[in-house]
Coordinates of C-alpha atoms in Angstrom, one line a residue:
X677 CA 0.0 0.0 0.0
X678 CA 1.6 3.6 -1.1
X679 CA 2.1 6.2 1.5
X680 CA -0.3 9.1 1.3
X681 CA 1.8 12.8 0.7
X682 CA 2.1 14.4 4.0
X683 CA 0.3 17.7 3.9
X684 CA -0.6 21.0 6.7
X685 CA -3.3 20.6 9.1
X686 CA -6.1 23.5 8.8
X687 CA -5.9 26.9 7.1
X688 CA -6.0 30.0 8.6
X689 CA -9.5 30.8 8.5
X690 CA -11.0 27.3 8.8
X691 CA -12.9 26.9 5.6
X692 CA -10.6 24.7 3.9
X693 CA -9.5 21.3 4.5
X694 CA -9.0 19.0 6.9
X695 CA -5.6 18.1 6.0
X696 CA -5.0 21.8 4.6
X697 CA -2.1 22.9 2.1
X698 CA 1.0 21.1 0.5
X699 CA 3.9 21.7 2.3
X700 CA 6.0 24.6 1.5
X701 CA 8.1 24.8 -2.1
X702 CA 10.8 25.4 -0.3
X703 CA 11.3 21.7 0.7
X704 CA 11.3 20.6 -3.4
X705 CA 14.9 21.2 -3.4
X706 CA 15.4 18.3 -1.3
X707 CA 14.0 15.9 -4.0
X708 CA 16.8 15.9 -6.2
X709 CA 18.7 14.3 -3.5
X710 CA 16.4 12.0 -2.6
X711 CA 16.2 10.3 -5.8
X712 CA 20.3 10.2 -5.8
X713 CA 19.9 8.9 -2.8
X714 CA 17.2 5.9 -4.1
X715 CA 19.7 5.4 -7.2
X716 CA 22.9 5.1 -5.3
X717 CA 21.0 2.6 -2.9
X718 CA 19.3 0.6 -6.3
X719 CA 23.1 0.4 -7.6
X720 CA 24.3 -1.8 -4.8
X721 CA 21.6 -3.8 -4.5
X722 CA 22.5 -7.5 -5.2
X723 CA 26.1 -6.6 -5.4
X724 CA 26.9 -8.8 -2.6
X725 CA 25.9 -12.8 -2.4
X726 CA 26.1 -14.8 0.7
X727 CA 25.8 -17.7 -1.2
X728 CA 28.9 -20.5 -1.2
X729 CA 30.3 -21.0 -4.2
X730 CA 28.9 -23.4 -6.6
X731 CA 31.4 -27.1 -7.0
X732 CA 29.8 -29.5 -8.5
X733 CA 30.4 -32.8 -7.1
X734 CA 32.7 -35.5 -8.5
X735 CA 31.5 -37.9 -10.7
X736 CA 30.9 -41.2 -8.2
X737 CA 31.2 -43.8 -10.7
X738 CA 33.8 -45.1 -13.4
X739 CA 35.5 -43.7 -16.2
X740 CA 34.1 -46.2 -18.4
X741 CA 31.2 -48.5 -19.0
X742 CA 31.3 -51.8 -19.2
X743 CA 32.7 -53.3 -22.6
X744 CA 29.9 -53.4 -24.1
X745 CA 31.1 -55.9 -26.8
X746 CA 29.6 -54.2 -29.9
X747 CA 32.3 -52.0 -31.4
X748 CA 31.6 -48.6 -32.7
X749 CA 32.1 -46.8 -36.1
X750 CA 34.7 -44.2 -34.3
X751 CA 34.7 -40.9 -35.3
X752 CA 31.4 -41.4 -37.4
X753 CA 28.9 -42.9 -34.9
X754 CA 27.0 -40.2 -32.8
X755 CA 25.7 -39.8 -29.4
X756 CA 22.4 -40.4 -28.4
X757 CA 21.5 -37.1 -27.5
X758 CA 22.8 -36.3 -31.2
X759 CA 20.2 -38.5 -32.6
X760 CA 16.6 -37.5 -32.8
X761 CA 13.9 -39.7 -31.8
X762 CA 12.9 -39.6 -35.4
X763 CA 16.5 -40.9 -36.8
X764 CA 17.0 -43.1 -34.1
X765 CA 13.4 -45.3 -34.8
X766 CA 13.0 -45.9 -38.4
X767 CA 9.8 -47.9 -38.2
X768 CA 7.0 -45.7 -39.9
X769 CA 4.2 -46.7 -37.7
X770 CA 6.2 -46.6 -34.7
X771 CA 7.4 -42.8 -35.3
X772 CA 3.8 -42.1 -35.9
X773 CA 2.7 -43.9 -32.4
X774 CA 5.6 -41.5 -30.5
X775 CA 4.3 -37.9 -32.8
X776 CA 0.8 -39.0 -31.1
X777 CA 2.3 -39.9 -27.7
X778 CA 4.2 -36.5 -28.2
X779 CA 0.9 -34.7 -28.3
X780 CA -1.5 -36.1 -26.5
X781 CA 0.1 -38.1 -23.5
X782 CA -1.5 -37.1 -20.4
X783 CA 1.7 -37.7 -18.1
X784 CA 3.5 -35.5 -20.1
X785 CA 0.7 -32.7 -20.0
X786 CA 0.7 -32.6 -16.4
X787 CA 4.7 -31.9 -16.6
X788 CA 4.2 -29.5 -19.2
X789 CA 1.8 -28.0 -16.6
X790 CA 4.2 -28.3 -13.7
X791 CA 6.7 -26.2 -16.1
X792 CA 3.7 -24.0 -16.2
X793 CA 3.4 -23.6 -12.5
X794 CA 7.2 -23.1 -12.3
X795 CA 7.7 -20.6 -14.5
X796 CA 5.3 -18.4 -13.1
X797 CA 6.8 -18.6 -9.1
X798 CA 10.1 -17.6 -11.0
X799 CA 8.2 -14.4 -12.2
X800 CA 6.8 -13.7 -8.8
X801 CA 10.9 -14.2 -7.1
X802 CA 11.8 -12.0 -10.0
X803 CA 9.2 -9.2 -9.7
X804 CA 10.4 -9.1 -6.1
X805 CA 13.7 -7.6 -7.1
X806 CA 11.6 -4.2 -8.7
X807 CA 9.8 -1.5 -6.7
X808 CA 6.6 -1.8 -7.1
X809 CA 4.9 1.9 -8.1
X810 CA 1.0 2.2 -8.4
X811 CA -0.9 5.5 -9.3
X812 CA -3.5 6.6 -6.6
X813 CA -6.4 9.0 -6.6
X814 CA -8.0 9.9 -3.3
X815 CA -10.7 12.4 -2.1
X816 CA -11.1 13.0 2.2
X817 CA -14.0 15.4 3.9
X818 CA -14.6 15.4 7.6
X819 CA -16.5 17.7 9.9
X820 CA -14.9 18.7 13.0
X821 CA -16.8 19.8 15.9
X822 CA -16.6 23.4 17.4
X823 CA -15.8 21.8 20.7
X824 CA -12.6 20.3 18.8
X825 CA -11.9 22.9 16.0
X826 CA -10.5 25.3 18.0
X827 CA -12.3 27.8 16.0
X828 CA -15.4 28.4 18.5
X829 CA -17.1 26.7 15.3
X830 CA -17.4 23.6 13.7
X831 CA -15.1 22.7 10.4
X832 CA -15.9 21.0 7.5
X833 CA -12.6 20.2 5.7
X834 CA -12.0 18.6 2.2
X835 CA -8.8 17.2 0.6
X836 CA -8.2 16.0 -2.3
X837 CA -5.1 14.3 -3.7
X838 CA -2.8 12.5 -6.8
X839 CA 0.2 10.9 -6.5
X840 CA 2.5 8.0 -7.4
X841 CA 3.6 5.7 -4.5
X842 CA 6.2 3.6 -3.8
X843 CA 5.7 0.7 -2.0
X844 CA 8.0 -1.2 0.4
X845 CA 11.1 -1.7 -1.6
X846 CA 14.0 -4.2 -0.4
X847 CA 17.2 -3.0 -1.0
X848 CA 18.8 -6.3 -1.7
X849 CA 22.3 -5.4 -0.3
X850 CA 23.0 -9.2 1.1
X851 CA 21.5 -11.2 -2.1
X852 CA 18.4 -12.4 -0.1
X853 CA 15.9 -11.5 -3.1
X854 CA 17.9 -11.9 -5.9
X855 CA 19.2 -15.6 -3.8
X856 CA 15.4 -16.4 -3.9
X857 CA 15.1 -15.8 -7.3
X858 CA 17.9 -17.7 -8.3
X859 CA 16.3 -20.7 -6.4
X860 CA 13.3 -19.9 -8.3
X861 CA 15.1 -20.1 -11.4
X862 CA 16.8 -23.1 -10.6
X863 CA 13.8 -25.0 -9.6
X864 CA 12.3 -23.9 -13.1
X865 CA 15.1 -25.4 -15.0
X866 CA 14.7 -28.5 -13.6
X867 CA 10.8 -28.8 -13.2
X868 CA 11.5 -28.6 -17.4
X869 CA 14.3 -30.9 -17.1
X870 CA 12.2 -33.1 -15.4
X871 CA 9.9 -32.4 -18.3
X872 CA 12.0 -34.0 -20.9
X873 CA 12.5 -36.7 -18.9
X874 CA 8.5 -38.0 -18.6
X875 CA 9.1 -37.3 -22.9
X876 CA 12.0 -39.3 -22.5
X877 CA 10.1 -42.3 -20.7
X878 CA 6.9 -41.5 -22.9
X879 CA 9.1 -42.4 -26.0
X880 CA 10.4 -45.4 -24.6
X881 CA 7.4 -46.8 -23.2
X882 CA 5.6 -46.4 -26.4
X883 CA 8.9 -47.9 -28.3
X884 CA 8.5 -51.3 -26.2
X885 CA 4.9 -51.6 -26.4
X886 CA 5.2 -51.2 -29.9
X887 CA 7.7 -53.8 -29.9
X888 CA 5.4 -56.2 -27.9
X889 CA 2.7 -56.1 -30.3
X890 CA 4.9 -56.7 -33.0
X891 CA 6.2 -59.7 -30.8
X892 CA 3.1 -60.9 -30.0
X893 CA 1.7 -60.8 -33.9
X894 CA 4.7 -62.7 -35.0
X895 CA 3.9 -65.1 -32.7
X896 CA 0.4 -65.5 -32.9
X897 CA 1.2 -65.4 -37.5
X898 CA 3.8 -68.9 -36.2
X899 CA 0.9 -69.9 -33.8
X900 CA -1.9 -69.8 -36.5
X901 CA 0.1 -71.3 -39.5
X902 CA 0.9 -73.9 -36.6
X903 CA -2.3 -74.5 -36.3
X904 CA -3.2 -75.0 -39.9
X905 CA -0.7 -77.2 -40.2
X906 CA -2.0 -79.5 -37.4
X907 CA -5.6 -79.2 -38.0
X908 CA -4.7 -80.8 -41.7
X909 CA -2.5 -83.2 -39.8
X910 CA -5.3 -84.3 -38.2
X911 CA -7.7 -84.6 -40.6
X912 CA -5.3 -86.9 -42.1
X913 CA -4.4 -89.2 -39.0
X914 CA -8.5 -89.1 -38.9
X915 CA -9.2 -90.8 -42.3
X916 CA -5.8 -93.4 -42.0
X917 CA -7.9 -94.5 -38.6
X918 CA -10.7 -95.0 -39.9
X919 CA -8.7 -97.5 -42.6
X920 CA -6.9 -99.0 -39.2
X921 CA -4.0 -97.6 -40.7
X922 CA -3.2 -96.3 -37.1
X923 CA -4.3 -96.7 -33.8
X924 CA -6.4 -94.2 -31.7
X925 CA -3.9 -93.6 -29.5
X926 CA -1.5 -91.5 -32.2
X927 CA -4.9 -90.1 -33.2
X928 CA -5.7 -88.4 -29.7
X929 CA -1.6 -87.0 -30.1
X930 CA -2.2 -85.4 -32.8
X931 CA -5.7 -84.0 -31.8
X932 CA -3.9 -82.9 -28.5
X933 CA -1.1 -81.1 -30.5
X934 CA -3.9 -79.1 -32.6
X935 CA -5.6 -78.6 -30.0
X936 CA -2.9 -77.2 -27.8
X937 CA -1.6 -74.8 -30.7
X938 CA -5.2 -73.0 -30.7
X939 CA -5.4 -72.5 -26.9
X940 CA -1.5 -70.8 -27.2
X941 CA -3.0 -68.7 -30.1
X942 CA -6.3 -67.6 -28.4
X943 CA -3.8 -66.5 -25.0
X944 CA -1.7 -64.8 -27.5
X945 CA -4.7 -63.0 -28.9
X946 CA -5.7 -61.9 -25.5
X947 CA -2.2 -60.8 -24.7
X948 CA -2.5 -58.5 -27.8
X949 CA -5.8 -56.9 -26.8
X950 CA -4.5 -56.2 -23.0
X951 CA -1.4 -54.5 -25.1
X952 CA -3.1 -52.7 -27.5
X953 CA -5.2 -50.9 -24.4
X954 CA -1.9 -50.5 -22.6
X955 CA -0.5 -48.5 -25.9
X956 CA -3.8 -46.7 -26.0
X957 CA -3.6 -45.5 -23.0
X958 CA 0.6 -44.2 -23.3
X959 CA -0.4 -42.3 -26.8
X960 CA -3.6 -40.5 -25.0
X961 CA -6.2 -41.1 -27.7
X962 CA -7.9 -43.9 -29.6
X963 CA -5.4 -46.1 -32.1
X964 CA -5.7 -48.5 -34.9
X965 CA -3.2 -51.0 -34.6
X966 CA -4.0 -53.9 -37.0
X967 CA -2.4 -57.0 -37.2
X968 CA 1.2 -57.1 -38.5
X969 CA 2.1 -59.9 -40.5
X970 CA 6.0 -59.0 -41.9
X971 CA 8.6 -60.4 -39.6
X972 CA 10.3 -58.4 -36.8
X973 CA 13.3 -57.2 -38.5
X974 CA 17.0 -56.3 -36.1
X975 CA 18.0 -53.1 -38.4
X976 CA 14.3 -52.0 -39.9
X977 CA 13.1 -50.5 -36.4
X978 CA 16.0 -49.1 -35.0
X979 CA 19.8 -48.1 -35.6
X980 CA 23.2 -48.4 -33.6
X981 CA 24.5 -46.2 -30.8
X982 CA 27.5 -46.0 -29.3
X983 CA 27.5 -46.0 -25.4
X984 CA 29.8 -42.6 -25.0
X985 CA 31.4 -41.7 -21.8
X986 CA 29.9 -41.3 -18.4
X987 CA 30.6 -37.5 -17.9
X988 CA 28.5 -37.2 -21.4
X989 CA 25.2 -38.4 -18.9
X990 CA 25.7 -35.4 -17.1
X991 CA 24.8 -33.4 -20.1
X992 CA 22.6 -35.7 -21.6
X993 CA 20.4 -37.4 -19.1
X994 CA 17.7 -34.9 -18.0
X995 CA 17.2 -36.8 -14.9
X996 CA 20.7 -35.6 -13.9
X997 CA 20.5 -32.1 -15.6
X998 CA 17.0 -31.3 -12.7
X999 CA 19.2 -33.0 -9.9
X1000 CA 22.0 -30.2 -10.9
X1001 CA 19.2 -27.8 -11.2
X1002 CA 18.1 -28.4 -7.7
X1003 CA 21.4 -28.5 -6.3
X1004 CA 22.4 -25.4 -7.3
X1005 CA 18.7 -24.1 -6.0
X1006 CA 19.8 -25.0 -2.4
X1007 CA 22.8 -23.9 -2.3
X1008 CA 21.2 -20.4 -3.4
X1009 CA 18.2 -20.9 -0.9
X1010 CA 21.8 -20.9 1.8
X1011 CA 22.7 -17.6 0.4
X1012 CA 19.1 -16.2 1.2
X1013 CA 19.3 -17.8 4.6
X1014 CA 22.2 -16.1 5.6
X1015 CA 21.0 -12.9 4.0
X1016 CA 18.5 -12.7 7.1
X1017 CA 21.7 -12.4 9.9
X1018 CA 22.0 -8.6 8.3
X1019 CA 20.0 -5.5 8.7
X1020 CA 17.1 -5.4 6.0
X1021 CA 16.7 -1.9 4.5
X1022 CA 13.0 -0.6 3.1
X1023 CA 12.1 2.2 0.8
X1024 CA 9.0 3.8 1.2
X1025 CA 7.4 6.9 -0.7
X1026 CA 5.4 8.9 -2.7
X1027 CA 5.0 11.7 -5.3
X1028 CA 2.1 13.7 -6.4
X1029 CA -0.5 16.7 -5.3
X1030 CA -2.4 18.0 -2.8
X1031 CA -5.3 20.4 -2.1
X1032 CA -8.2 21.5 -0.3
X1033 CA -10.0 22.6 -3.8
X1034 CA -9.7 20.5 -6.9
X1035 CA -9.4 23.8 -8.8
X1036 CA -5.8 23.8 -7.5
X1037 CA -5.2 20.2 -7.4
X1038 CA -3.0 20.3 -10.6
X1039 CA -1.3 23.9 -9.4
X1040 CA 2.5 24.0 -9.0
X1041 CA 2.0 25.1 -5.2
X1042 CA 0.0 21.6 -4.8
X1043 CA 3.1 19.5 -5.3
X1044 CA 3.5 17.0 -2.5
X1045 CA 6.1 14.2 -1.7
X1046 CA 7.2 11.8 1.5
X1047 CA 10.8 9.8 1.4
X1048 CA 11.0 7.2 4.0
X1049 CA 13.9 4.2 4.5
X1050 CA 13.9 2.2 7.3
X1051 CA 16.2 -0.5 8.5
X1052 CA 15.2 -3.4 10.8
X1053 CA 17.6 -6.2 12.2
X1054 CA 16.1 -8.5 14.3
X1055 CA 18.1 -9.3 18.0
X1056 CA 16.7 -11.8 19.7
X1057 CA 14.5 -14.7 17.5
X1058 CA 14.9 -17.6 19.2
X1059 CA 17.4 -19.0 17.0
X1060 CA 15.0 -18.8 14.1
X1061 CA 17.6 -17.9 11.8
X1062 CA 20.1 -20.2 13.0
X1063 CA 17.7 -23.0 12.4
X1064 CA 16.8 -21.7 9.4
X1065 CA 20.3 -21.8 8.0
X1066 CA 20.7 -25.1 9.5
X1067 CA 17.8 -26.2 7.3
X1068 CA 19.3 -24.7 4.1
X1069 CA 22.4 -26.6 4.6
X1070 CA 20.9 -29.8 5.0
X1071 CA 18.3 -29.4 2.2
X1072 CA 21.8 -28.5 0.0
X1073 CA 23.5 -31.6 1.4
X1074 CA 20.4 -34.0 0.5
X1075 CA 20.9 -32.0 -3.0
X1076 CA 24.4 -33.4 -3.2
X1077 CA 23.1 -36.9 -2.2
X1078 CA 20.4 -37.2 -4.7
X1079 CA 22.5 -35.5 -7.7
X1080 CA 24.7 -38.6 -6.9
X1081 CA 22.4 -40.9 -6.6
X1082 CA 21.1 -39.7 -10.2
X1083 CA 24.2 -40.1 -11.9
X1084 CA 25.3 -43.5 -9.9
X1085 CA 21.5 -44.8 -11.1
X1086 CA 22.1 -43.3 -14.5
X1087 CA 25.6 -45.1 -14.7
X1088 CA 23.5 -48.6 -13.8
X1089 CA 21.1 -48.2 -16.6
X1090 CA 23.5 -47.3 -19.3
X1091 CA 25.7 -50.8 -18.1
X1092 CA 22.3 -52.7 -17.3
X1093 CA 21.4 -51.8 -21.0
X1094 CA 25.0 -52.8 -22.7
X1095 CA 24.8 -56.0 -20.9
X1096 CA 21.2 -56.9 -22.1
X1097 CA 22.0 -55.9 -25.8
X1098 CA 25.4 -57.5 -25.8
X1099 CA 24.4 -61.3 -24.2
X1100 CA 20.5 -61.2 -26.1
X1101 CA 22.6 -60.7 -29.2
X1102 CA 24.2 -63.7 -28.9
X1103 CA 21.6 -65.2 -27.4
X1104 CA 19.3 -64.8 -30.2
X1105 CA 22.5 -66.0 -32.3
X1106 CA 22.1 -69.2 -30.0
X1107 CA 18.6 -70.1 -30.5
X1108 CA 18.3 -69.3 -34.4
X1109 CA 21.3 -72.5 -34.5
X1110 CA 19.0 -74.3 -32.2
X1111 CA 15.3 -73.6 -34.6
X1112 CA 17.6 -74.9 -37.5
X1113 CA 18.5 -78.3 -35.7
X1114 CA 15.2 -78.3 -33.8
X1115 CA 13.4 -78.5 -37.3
X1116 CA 15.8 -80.9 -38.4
X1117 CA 14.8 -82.9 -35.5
X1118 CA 11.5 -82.6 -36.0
X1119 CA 11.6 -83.8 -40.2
X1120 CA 13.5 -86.6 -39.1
X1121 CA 11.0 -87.6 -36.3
X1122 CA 8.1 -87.7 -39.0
X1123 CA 9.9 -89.5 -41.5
X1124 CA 11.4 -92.2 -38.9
X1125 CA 7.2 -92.6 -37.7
X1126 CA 6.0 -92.3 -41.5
X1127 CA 8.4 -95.5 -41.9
X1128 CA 7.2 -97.6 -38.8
X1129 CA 11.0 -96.7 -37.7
X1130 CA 9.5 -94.8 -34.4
X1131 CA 6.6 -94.3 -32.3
X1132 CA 4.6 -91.0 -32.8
X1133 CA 5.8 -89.6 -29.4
X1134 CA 8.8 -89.1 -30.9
X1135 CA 7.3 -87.4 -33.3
X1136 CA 5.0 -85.1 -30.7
X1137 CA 7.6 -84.1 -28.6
X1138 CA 10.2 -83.0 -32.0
X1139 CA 7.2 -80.7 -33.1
X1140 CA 6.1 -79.6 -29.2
X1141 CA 9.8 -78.7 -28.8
X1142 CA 10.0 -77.3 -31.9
X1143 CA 7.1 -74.2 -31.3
X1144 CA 8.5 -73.6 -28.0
X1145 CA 12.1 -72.6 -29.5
X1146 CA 10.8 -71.0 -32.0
X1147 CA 8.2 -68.8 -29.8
X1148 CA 11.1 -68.2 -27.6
X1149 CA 13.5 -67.1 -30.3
X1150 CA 10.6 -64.0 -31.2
X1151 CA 10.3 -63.3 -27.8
X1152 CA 14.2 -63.0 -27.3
X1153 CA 14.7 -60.9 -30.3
X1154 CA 12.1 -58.3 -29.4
X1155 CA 13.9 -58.4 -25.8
X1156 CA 16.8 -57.5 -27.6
X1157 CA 15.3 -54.4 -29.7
X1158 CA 13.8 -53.5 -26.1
X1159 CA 17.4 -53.6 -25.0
X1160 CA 18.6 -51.1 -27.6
X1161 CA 15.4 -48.9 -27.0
X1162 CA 16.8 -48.9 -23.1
X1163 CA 20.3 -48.4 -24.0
X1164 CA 19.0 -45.1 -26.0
X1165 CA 16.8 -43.9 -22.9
X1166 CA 19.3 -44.7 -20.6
X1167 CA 22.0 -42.4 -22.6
X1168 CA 19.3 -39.3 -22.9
X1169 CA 18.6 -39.9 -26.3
X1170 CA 18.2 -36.6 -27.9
X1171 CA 16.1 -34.7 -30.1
X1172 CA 13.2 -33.4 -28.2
X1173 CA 14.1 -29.5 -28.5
X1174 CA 17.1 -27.4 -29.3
X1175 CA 18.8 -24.7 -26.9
X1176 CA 17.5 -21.6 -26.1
X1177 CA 20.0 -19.2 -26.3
X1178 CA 20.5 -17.2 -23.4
X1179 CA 19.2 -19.2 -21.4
X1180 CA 21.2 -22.5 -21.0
X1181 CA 25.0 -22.4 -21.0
X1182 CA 27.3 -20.4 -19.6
X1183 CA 25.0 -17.0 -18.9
X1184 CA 25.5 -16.0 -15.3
X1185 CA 22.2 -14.1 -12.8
X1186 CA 22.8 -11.6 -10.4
X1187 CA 24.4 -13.0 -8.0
X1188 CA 27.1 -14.9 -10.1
X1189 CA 25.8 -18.3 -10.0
X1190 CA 25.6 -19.7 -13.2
X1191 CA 21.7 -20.3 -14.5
X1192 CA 22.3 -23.9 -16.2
X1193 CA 24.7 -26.6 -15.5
X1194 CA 25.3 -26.8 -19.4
X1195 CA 22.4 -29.0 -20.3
X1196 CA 22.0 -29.0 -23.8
X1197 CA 17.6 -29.5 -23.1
X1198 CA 15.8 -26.9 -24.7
X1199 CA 13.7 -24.4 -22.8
X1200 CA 12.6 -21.3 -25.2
X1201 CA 10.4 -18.0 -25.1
X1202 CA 9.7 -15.8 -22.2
X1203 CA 9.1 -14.9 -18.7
X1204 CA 7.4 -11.3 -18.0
X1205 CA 9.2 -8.0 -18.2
X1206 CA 10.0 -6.4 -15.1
X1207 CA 6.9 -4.9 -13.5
X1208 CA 4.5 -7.1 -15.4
X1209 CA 3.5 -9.2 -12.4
X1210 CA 2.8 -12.4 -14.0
X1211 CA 4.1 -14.1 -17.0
X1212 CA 1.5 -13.7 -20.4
X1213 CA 1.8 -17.6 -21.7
X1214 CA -0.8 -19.8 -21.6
X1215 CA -0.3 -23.9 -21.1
X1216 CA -0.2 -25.9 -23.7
X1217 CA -3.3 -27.9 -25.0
X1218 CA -0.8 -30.4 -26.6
X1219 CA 2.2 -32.0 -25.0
X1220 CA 4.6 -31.5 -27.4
X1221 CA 5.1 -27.4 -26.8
X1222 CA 7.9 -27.0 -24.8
X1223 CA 7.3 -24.7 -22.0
X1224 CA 8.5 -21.0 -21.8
X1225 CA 11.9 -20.2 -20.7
X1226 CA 14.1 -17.9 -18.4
X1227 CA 15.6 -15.2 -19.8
X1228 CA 18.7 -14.2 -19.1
X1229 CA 17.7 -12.0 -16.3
X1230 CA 19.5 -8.5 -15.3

């Protein structure tokens, strides 16, 4: 709320106002050094931070991964966050599942919305840095009695005035404001970093689902043709018993083999359904997902990536880029705590006219102003601020703990991911030998029965043995494309949104902590002007838009 300008009390003859005439014009000449007085004070604010200087913590894993057994192209391969979702999956209708996913994925709404949210608190911690000045327009009239006029008769008094008031303005002389807006800041940057990662998961939830359909149509195309093939066998087996060309027993086998193969196709088909609403529900919207009958191909959904280095995570994984983000927030949120330890200075004041007739409300004798500081330090609190310090410190130290928790976590995904893709390689190496001899088996077994050689158990358990490898073969190489999806989350694969610049890199705030840890995730447009109040974007009504950004802020 602005301070009113302080005016005289009554006129001489008691017809005028209560609050009477401006002050004398003779006091103007002190208004030129009141405002060098304001700028000299606005120059030093935020030149001094009590915050400790930023180190970021050691990298608490290896230099390397794992071997991952896979050797790269060298100086041609790229890193995953190099490669764009859309270079990176090649598969037509599996780009077109992500773009949807993209869009209309309600997880990823609500973190656009969180962005949002965070975005706007920045504003309010930034606004706080800025006097606030508001325009005011008042009109007064009271009737004093004669008993209290001091007139012998009563007075009716009428004032009217228009200024331009300053409200209570922190000089931020420690950092505490422009400390809180850096934690502001700071927890923006990594409510979008967090953000990218739900986009990250998105895409590789809906990358593996899509991969389990195909899995489970390839299966249920080997089940059906299985099927087929065992239905006419039986048909077969029916009309050689009827002849007494065999007995009833093989006849039962080989109804029991049919009639196993369409109880494993109708599971698979309800398998397929329960994935097909599990996809559904990761895109955000109704799909059509037909059945696919072409083969699940190593090299048509996906291409190669090299694992990198383990420092490149700390650019690349956006789980790690928020845990830097809110690191460097507490350690800022320790600079505002100490801030409070030292004397807090306030501005307060006003500019405008002042009259007991609105003819002369606009007259140069009407001028009227007020100029008041103040300074409070608080002595005795308890140990308020000591505790609140105390709290600072240990919400920075947790910080430090989860930051290396993220990148340890990050470290055990990347080598989880090269193990999978490495030993399911060669496992699906292993089982394509063993569907080759496993069919051999099972020709041999139906030519030794077909020549009274062999019972038709033999046979039976040649072509029961046979499904199973090669159902477990399909199953094993779309674990292995699930392992290269992993491997390409796991490394922040790329390709979501480009760098805004000055935002993320090496831009510096106020109080010389540096705004991003050099992620490379993209945060883009703008946070309101100084004065504005509130920022003027809107959210999103599709997931894809990446949030507004942080400028780079004065």
């Amino acid at each position: 709320m602005t301070r009113r300008p302080v005016v005289a009390a009554f006129d001489a003859t008691g017809s005028s106002g209560t609050f009477g005439t401006p002050a004398p014009s003779r006091h103007a000449r002190h208004w030129p050094l009141t405002l060098a007085f304001a700028a000299v004070a606005t120059a030093f604010t935020g030149c001094v931070s009590l915050a400790p200087e930023y180190e970021q913590p050691p990298l608490p894993v290896p230099q390397t991964f794992p071997e991952s057994g896979t050797p790269s192209n060298g100086a041609n391969t790229l890193s995953a966050v190099q490669v764009g979702w859309k270079d990176y999956f090649t598969d037509p209708v599996l780009q077109g599942l992500i773009a949807e996913a993209l869009d209309y994925n309600k997880d990823l709404q609500l973190a656009i919305q969180r962005v949002e949210e965070a975005r706007a608190m920045y504003g309010i911690r930034r606004a706080d840095q800025f006097p606030t000045i508001g325009v005011e327009a008042d009109l007064a009239r009271a009737r004093v009695p004669a008993q209290l006029s001091g007139y012998g008769v009563p007075v009716t008094a009428s004032q009217y005035q228009v200024g331009i008031g300053l409200a209570s303005w922190e000089l931020d002389f420690w950092g505490r404001v422009a400390n809180l807006k850096e934690a502001a800041l700071q927890n923006y940057l990594a409510t979008d970093a967090a953000r990218q990662a739900v986009t990250l998961t998105v895409v590789e939830q809906v990358a593996n689902s899509y991969l389990s359909l195909r899995e489970l149509d390839e299966r249920i195309t080997l089940t059906q043709q299985t099927i087929a093939s065992r239905k006419e066998s039986y048909r077969i087996f029916t009309r050689r018993h009827e002849v007494g060309a065999i007995s009833r027993l093989d006849l039962k086998q080989v109804e029991t083999l049919w009639r196993q193969a369409e109880a494993l196709g109708a599971q698979l088909q309800q398998e397929r359904a329960t994935r097909v609403n599990a996809l559904q529900l990761l895109v955000g919207k109704p799909i059509d997902m037909p059945h696919i009958d072409v083969k699940l191909d190593d090299h048509a959904v996906m291409r190669d990536l090299p694992p990198g280095l383990p420092s490149d995570l700390l650019t690349n994984r956006p789980d790690i880029v928020a845990a830097e983000f809110q690191l460097r927030g507490a350690n800022a949120n320790i600079g505002a705590a100490r801030a409070e330890f030292f004397p807090k200075i306030t501005l307060t004041g006003a500019f405008g006219t002042a009259s007991t007739q609105l003819s002369d409300l606009f007259t140069g004798p009407s001028r009227a102003w007020n100029f008041g500081p103040s300074v409070s330090l608080p002595i005795f609190d308890m140990g308020r601020r000591e505790s609140n310090l105390e709290v600072a410190k240990s919400q920075r130290d947790q910080a430090v703990t989860s930051y290396e928790r993220a990148v340890q976590s990050a470290f055990r995904d990347v080598a989880d991911a090269l193990a999978a893709r490495e030993w399911l390689a060669e496992q699906v190496e292993t089982l394509r030998a063993t569907e080759a001899a496993q069919a051999e088996r099972a020709r041999l077994a139906q030519l030794r029965y077909d020549h009274g050689a062999s019972p038709f158990l033999e046979v039976l358990d040649a072509q029961r043995d046979l499904l199973a490898v090669q159902q477990q073969l399909v199953q094993t190489r779309r674990a292995y494309l699930s392992s290269r999806v992993s491997l390409y989350a796991a490394l922040g694969g790329g390709g979501f949104a480009t760098s805004a610049p000055g935002v993320m890199g090496s831009e510096s705030d106020t109080n010389g902590a540096t705004v991003s840890p050099g992620a490379t995730h993209a945060i883009s447009p703008e946070i309101a002007a100084p004065g504005t109040g509130t920022p003027s974007a809107k959210p999103a009504p599709k997931a894809s838009r990446a949030p507004a950004a942080a400028p780079h802020t004065p």
